[in-house]
């Protein structure tokens, strides 16, 4: 297999049993309008078609793809651009690049980047859709990490541009804006006294990079969907942390392609890649209870020692987990937008499953679920237990503010649910429905908690 002629695909290297995601500097292919590559040179014996074409443009492919199994249609390959090697930075990069590129309003917002009310949607508009690039670069620069680790400015900028491009903006939720939001939340947690006085510069660098890349190349569907459609990534990672492994290996591929850490000793570079992977893998929400139980044990025994590198790394994992699912803890105006976006992504997966006569995943059926009931379930069974323990660890104004927002948001969704029910149900049926609702609340809650653990 001639790896030097390939780019942007999973590469099976016989000397690498983990099958790292490697992007080689080779030819650049541009997708056709219907979203497939007719002459893809790949180790996989199937056509690589972006699964999102199934949702809106499947009819245009029906005659061509008749008889091909559904897994053939599923692909994680990002949209490639003919300017792939030339994008990002001009040939000569001034050191004052942020001042030249940012508008006054965006610079003003970055002065308050540690504010929990930071509006990432507004910042994304002010930066012309480049919130992830600009925010991450600013934070790395603010911490002095670019100078401390002697990171090449051109390589760093190119890396961030490629990271942002590898998020799919047509995903309602798992896109570059979500990554930027998680990165901003991670910064807020890094500023907390328990962490700021204990973390090393390497910890901070890895924490910010993990936040920026934690959902890299997310396809907009969950792990059970990949498993039941026999997607090759599910096979590659043996149905275990499939998406998280893919995000990590994709990040490693970009680090190696840009050579961002190439000036470091090989052992240091490998260690950083491994630690980055450990952080990203911690965001697998199906393992939420494992991490939460371990965190709770440490807090009960009061034995977390942040001078210990392994303990610091574990706390960093918990911080990233909090940042990843902190939407319910944001002010209502922001939290509501995120809730609607993530629910729409669930529903889009359900639409695909319904269209292809697959079993519809829990809470993915738009006909039988609402934003409110999904969010109330998520807050009750996933978010609240995590953030209560985080507040035990870091009992600060921020942690109490987050819990306060979550309580208000949960109540707001409950009120909206009640208003919708009152508007839809005749008066004489309301008392009967209330009794029925009480009888099934516990069971429904348990089922919903299991469902949401596999969706985020």
XYZ file of C-alpha atoms in Angstrom:
456
model
C 0.000 0.000 0.000
C 1.479 3.329 -1.073
C 0.817 5.559 1.906
C 2.602 8.511 0.324
C -0.215 8.779 -2.233
C -2.992 8.871 0.330
C -4.348 11.491 2.625
C -7.179 11.794 5.123
C -8.076 8.110 5.557
C -7.581 5.371 8.106
C -4.297 3.670 7.284
C -3.569 0.105 8.275
C 0.161 -0.107 8.826
C 1.297 -3.672 9.388
C 3.911 -2.430 11.849
C 1.311 -0.529 13.867
C -1.177 -2.800 15.567
C -3.269 0.133 16.789
C -3.825 1.333 13.219
C -3.144 4.973 13.927
C -5.099 7.565 12.004
C -2.391 8.902 9.724
C -2.815 11.677 7.216
C -0.064 11.653 4.633
C 0.889 14.619 2.459
C -0.351 13.331 -0.834
C -3.016 13.930 -3.396
C -6.061 16.011 -2.581
C -9.504 14.848 -3.588
C -12.633 16.933 -3.764
C -16.005 15.370 -3.129
C -18.554 15.472 -5.882
C -21.866 17.191 -5.312
C -23.574 14.005 -4.250
C -20.903 13.432 -1.637
C -18.856 10.475 -2.767
C -15.434 9.769 -4.194
C -15.743 7.593 -7.311
C -12.084 6.570 -7.458
C -10.906 6.428 -3.873
C -7.545 4.736 -3.354
C -8.046 3.063 -0.015
C -7.394 -0.154 1.848
C -11.142 -0.541 2.327
C -13.026 -2.422 -0.347
C -16.067 -0.197 -0.378
C -17.223 3.172 -1.538
C -16.667 6.006 0.954
C -19.792 8.126 1.115
C -20.588 10.673 3.781
C -23.453 9.185 5.800
C -25.169 12.559 5.970
C -26.151 12.160 2.313
C -28.474 9.443 3.533
C -30.613 12.025 5.280
C -31.305 14.470 2.494
C -29.964 13.250 -0.821
C -30.331 9.486 -0.746
C -32.763 9.450 -3.626
C -30.086 10.756 -6.017
C -27.911 7.764 -5.179
C -30.530 5.012 -5.126
C -30.010 3.692 -8.635
C -26.239 3.829 -8.345
C -26.088 2.200 -4.934
C -28.790 -0.424 -5.359
C -27.840 -3.584 -3.532
C -25.018 -2.036 -1.487
C -25.333 -2.584 2.256
C -25.894 0.400 4.530
C -22.443 0.184 6.100
C -21.009 0.983 2.686
C -22.720 4.351 2.857
C -21.252 5.327 6.199
C -18.009 7.255 6.237
C -16.191 9.592 8.532
C -14.085 11.211 5.862
C -14.062 14.967 6.170
C -14.745 17.291 3.302
C -11.439 17.972 1.558
C -10.519 21.213 -0.111
C -8.380 21.707 -3.186
C -6.470 24.382 -1.274
C -5.613 21.909 1.506
C -1.873 22.566 1.444
C -2.154 26.327 1.036
C -4.826 27.268 3.548
C -4.463 28.904 6.913
C -1.647 31.416 7.062
C 0.082 33.684 4.575
C 3.699 32.914 3.873
C 4.954 35.443 6.377
C 3.078 35.531 9.674
C 3.299 38.689 11.785
C 3.546 38.087 15.520
C 0.607 40.426 16.021
C -1.694 38.139 14.028
C -4.464 38.266 16.624
C -4.588 42.053 16.641
C -4.787 42.165 12.848
C -7.441 39.474 12.491
C -9.742 40.156 15.374
C -12.429 42.774 15.339
C -12.611 45.119 18.298
C -15.657 43.321 19.650
C -13.989 39.911 19.506
C -10.918 41.260 21.314
C -13.197 42.761 23.924
C -14.868 39.399 24.450
C -11.533 37.631 24.856
C -10.695 39.978 27.713
C -13.521 38.227 29.579
C -12.852 34.712 28.313
C -12.870 33.394 31.894
C -16.443 34.566 32.470
C -18.889 31.666 32.820
C -21.482 33.697 30.890
C -19.187 33.818 27.838
C -21.394 33.691 24.722
C -19.596 31.362 22.326
C -22.301 31.802 19.691
C -21.715 35.547 19.545
C -17.945 35.061 19.561
C -18.251 32.631 16.654
C -20.124 35.262 14.642
C -17.587 37.973 15.481
C -14.738 35.723 14.308
C -16.541 34.772 11.099
C -16.993 31.156 12.172
C -13.429 30.758 13.463
C -14.146 30.634 17.187
C -12.188 27.442 17.833
C -9.021 28.675 16.105
C -9.010 32.101 17.690
C -10.058 31.054 21.172
C -7.548 28.205 21.444
C -4.708 30.297 20.036
C -5.521 33.110 22.460
C -5.545 30.812 25.483
C -2.281 29.102 24.537
C -0.704 32.502 24.040
C -2.171 33.897 27.259
C -0.629 31.074 29.275
C 2.718 31.646 27.558
C 2.698 28.076 26.281
C 3.710 28.986 22.737
C 6.957 30.493 23.944
C 7.525 28.000 26.762
C 7.215 24.943 24.505
C 8.836 26.757 21.562
C 5.852 26.027 19.331
C 6.262 27.204 15.762
C 3.585 29.855 15.115
C 2.923 28.721 11.552
C 2.647 25.069 12.540
C 0.374 25.903 15.461
C -1.947 28.042 13.374
C -2.072 25.413 10.634
C -2.821 22.734 13.228
C -5.717 24.766 14.654
C -7.085 25.490 11.173
C -7.016 21.787 10.349
C -8.650 20.896 13.670
C -11.479 23.327 13.024
C -11.920 22.035 9.460
C -12.153 18.456 10.681
C -15.265 19.225 12.678
C -18.441 18.875 10.630
C -20.320 22.154 10.712
C -23.492 20.503 9.439
C -23.709 18.607 12.736
C -26.214 20.565 14.819
C -24.250 19.911 18.023
C -20.942 18.090 17.623
C -19.202 20.791 15.617
C -16.352 23.283 16.020
C -18.485 25.696 18.063
C -19.117 22.951 20.616
C -15.367 22.289 20.732
C -14.735 26.002 21.297
C -17.356 26.066 24.048
C -15.746 23.088 25.787
C -12.322 24.734 25.466
C -13.637 27.931 27.083
C -15.220 25.914 29.907
C -11.973 23.999 30.371
C -10.164 27.310 30.752
C -12.623 28.342 33.469
C -11.909 25.122 35.366
C -8.145 25.499 34.931
C -8.465 28.896 36.623
C -10.048 27.380 39.729
C -7.731 27.611 42.780
C -7.465 23.839 43.285
C -6.123 23.454 39.753
C -4.343 26.720 39.026
C -1.925 26.294 41.922
C -1.185 22.630 41.151
C -1.182 21.997 37.393
C 2.039 22.135 35.420
C 2.421 23.949 32.100
C 2.335 20.561 30.364
C -0.940 19.725 32.119
C -2.465 22.985 30.919
C -1.252 22.513 27.342
C -2.690 19.003 27.195
C -5.930 20.107 28.824
C -6.558 22.844 26.265
C -5.559 20.686 23.288
C -7.740 17.815 24.514
C -10.711 20.160 24.874
C -10.203 21.526 21.352
C -9.883 18.060 19.756
C -12.086 15.902 22.006
C -14.827 15.425 19.341
C -12.639 15.725 16.240
C -14.323 14.386 13.071
C -17.494 13.464 14.968
C -20.030 12.015 12.498
C -23.170 13.185 14.278
C -24.264 9.665 15.264
C -23.478 7.662 18.379
C -21.501 4.512 19.073
C -24.462 2.059 19.137
C -25.421 3.314 15.676
C -21.939 2.514 14.363
C -21.985 -0.903 15.963
C -25.379 -1.956 14.656
C -24.514 -0.788 11.116
C -21.200 -2.676 11.203
C -19.154 0.429 10.554
C -15.466 -0.247 10.052
C -14.490 2.008 12.979
C -16.567 -0.127 15.326
C -14.619 -3.142 14.093
C -11.292 -1.312 14.295
C -11.811 -0.361 17.939
C -13.653 -3.558 18.883
C -16.866 -1.732 19.812
C -15.083 0.025 22.686
C -14.964 3.831 22.963
C -15.242 3.868 19.188
C -15.778 7.608 18.713
C -13.331 8.655 21.424
C -10.581 6.471 19.966
C -11.282 7.983 16.566
C -11.149 11.543 17.949
C -7.827 10.796 19.619
C -6.207 9.140 16.626
C -7.461 11.950 14.382
C -5.814 14.488 16.697
C -2.574 12.514 16.676
C -2.692 12.435 12.883
C -2.928 16.239 12.732
C -0.146 16.692 15.278
C 2.122 14.508 13.163
C 1.076 16.023 9.859
C 1.778 19.560 11.037
C 4.856 18.541 13.028
C 3.712 20.670 15.953
C 5.723 18.607 18.446
C 8.414 17.442 16.033
C 11.048 19.586 17.754
C 10.542 17.731 21.039
C 12.459 14.568 21.950
C 10.597 11.565 20.451
C 9.821 10.106 23.865
C 8.284 13.379 25.073
C 6.206 13.647 21.924
C 4.901 10.079 22.317
C 4.079 10.689 25.984
C 2.120 13.798 25.095
C 0.152 11.889 22.446
C -0.630 9.155 24.977
C -1.709 11.616 27.668
C -3.845 13.452 25.126
C -5.533 10.151 24.334
C -6.126 9.389 27.998
C -7.927 12.709 28.401
C -10.063 12.326 25.277
C -11.000 8.721 26.133
C -12.270 9.944 29.507
C -15.069 11.779 27.695
C -16.700 8.456 26.778
C -19.948 8.990 28.624
C -20.748 5.281 28.680
C -17.948 5.073 31.275
C -19.371 7.968 33.272
C -20.196 5.879 36.320
C -16.700 4.389 36.486
C -15.033 7.803 36.599
C -17.650 9.226 38.941
C -17.306 6.352 41.410
C -13.531 6.725 41.466
C -13.849 10.486 41.931
C -16.331 10.005 44.771
C -14.040 7.506 46.510
C -11.143 9.946 46.391
C -13.294 12.707 47.838
C -14.719 10.453 50.565
C -11.225 9.365 51.572
C -9.776 12.854 51.077
C -6.703 11.350 49.446
C -6.350 13.367 46.232
C -2.787 14.636 46.183
C -2.248 17.098 43.352
C 1.510 16.945 43.747
C 1.121 13.405 42.364
C 1.209 13.390 38.551
C -1.331 10.577 38.205
C -3.767 12.352 40.546
C -3.367 15.601 38.625
C -4.069 13.771 35.388
C -7.206 12.199 36.857
C -8.478 15.594 38.013
C -7.757 16.923 34.525
C -9.857 14.066 33.118
C -12.719 15.013 35.429
C -12.381 18.680 34.457
C -12.647 17.773 30.765
C -15.664 15.577 31.472
C -17.333 18.505 33.226
C -16.454 20.866 30.387
C -17.846 18.422 27.828
C -21.320 18.251 29.391
C -21.527 21.664 31.050
C -24.339 22.971 28.819
C -27.025 22.456 31.506
C -24.906 24.617 33.823
C -24.796 27.634 31.512
C -27.241 30.553 31.768
C -30.666 29.702 30.324
C -30.202 31.694 27.092
C -27.097 29.651 26.215
C -28.174 26.348 27.732
C -31.470 26.335 25.840
C -29.701 26.780 22.500
C -27.354 23.871 23.205
C -30.249 21.688 24.365
C -32.128 22.297 21.133
C -29.038 21.597 19.044
C -28.109 18.310 20.703
C -31.717 17.105 20.585
C -31.949 17.920 16.882
C -28.820 15.844 16.295
C -30.449 12.945 18.149
C -33.563 13.317 16.033
C -31.562 13.412 12.808
C -30.008 10.072 13.752
C -33.503 8.747 14.428
C -34.627 9.972 11.019
C -31.805 8.052 9.341
C -32.616 4.926 11.355
C -36.302 5.181 10.479
C -35.595 5.767 6.794
C -33.463 2.641 6.567
C -35.746 0.519 8.750
C -33.284 0.273 11.611
C -34.399 0.151 15.213
C -34.703 3.764 16.352
C -32.327 4.514 19.222
C -33.783 5.655 22.556
C -34.744 9.374 22.648
C -33.955 9.687 18.925
C -37.568 9.463 17.799
C -38.807 13.015 17.268
C -42.407 11.782 17.293
C -42.278 10.540 20.888
C -39.701 12.777 22.601
C -39.272 16.452 23.403
C -36.279 18.627 24.152
C -37.561 19.103 27.672
C -37.929 15.479 28.728
C -34.551 14.548 27.256
C -32.825 17.423 29.030
C -34.522 16.823 32.368
C -33.440 13.178 32.206
C -29.897 14.118 31.280
C -29.605 16.654 34.088
C -31.106 14.329 36.670
C -29.130 11.193 35.940
C -25.901 12.400 34.330
C -25.058 16.065 34.886
C -26.205 16.626 38.472
C -24.288 13.692 40.020
C -21.097 14.820 38.280
C -21.308 18.503 39.147
C -22.307 17.824 42.758
C -19.065 15.882 43.176
C -17.109 18.554 41.322
C -18.474 21.121 43.797
C -17.231 18.921 46.645
C -13.789 18.945 45.081
C -13.758 22.622 44.142
C -16.224 24.451 46.380
C -16.008 27.858 44.743
C -18.313 30.548 43.473
C -18.118 29.026 39.989
C -19.154 25.532 41.071
C -22.094 26.920 43.042
C -23.066 29.123 40.108
C -23.104 26.102 37.814
C -25.321 24.129 40.187
C -27.618 27.140 40.512
C -27.981 27.507 36.759
C -28.665 23.798 36.382
C -31.432 23.937 38.978
C -33.045 26.908 37.257
C -32.710 25.343 33.814
C -34.233 22.092 34.996
C -37.163 23.996 36.474
C -37.560 25.986 33.254
C -37.750 22.835 31.154
C -40.240 21.393 33.618
C -42.424 24.482 33.287
C -42.278 24.335 29.499
C -43.196 20.665 29.576
C -46.162 21.388 31.819
C -47.344 24.222 29.598
C -47.142 22.018 26.516
C -49.034 19.210 28.244
C -51.732 21.589 29.455
C -52.197 22.966 25.970
C -52.484 19.538 24.362
C -54.521 17.509 26.873
C -58.269 18.054 27.528
C -59.084 19.135 31.096
C -61.033 15.973 32.044
C -58.040 13.766 31.157
C -55.440 15.709 33.138
C -56.081 14.091 36.533
C -55.825 10.586 35.056
C -52.617 11.478 33.247
C -51.072 12.823 36.437
C -51.635 9.511 38.206
C -50.273 7.535 35.267
C -47.250 9.831 35.054
C -46.385 9.292 38.720
C -46.594 5.521 38.340
C -44.148 5.350 35.428
C -41.821 8.218 36.391
C -39.219 6.073 38.123
C -39.048 3.441 35.372
C -38.967 6.043 32.615
C -36.218 7.904 34.407
C -34.063 4.817 34.671
C -34.565 3.989 31.007
C -33.819 7.546 29.974
C -30.652 7.695 32.045
C -29.335 4.600 30.261
C -30.281 6.074 26.900
C -28.615 9.442 27.350
C -25.422 7.777 28.559
C -25.009 6.396 25.037
C -25.994 9.513 23.110
C -23.761 12.387 24.228
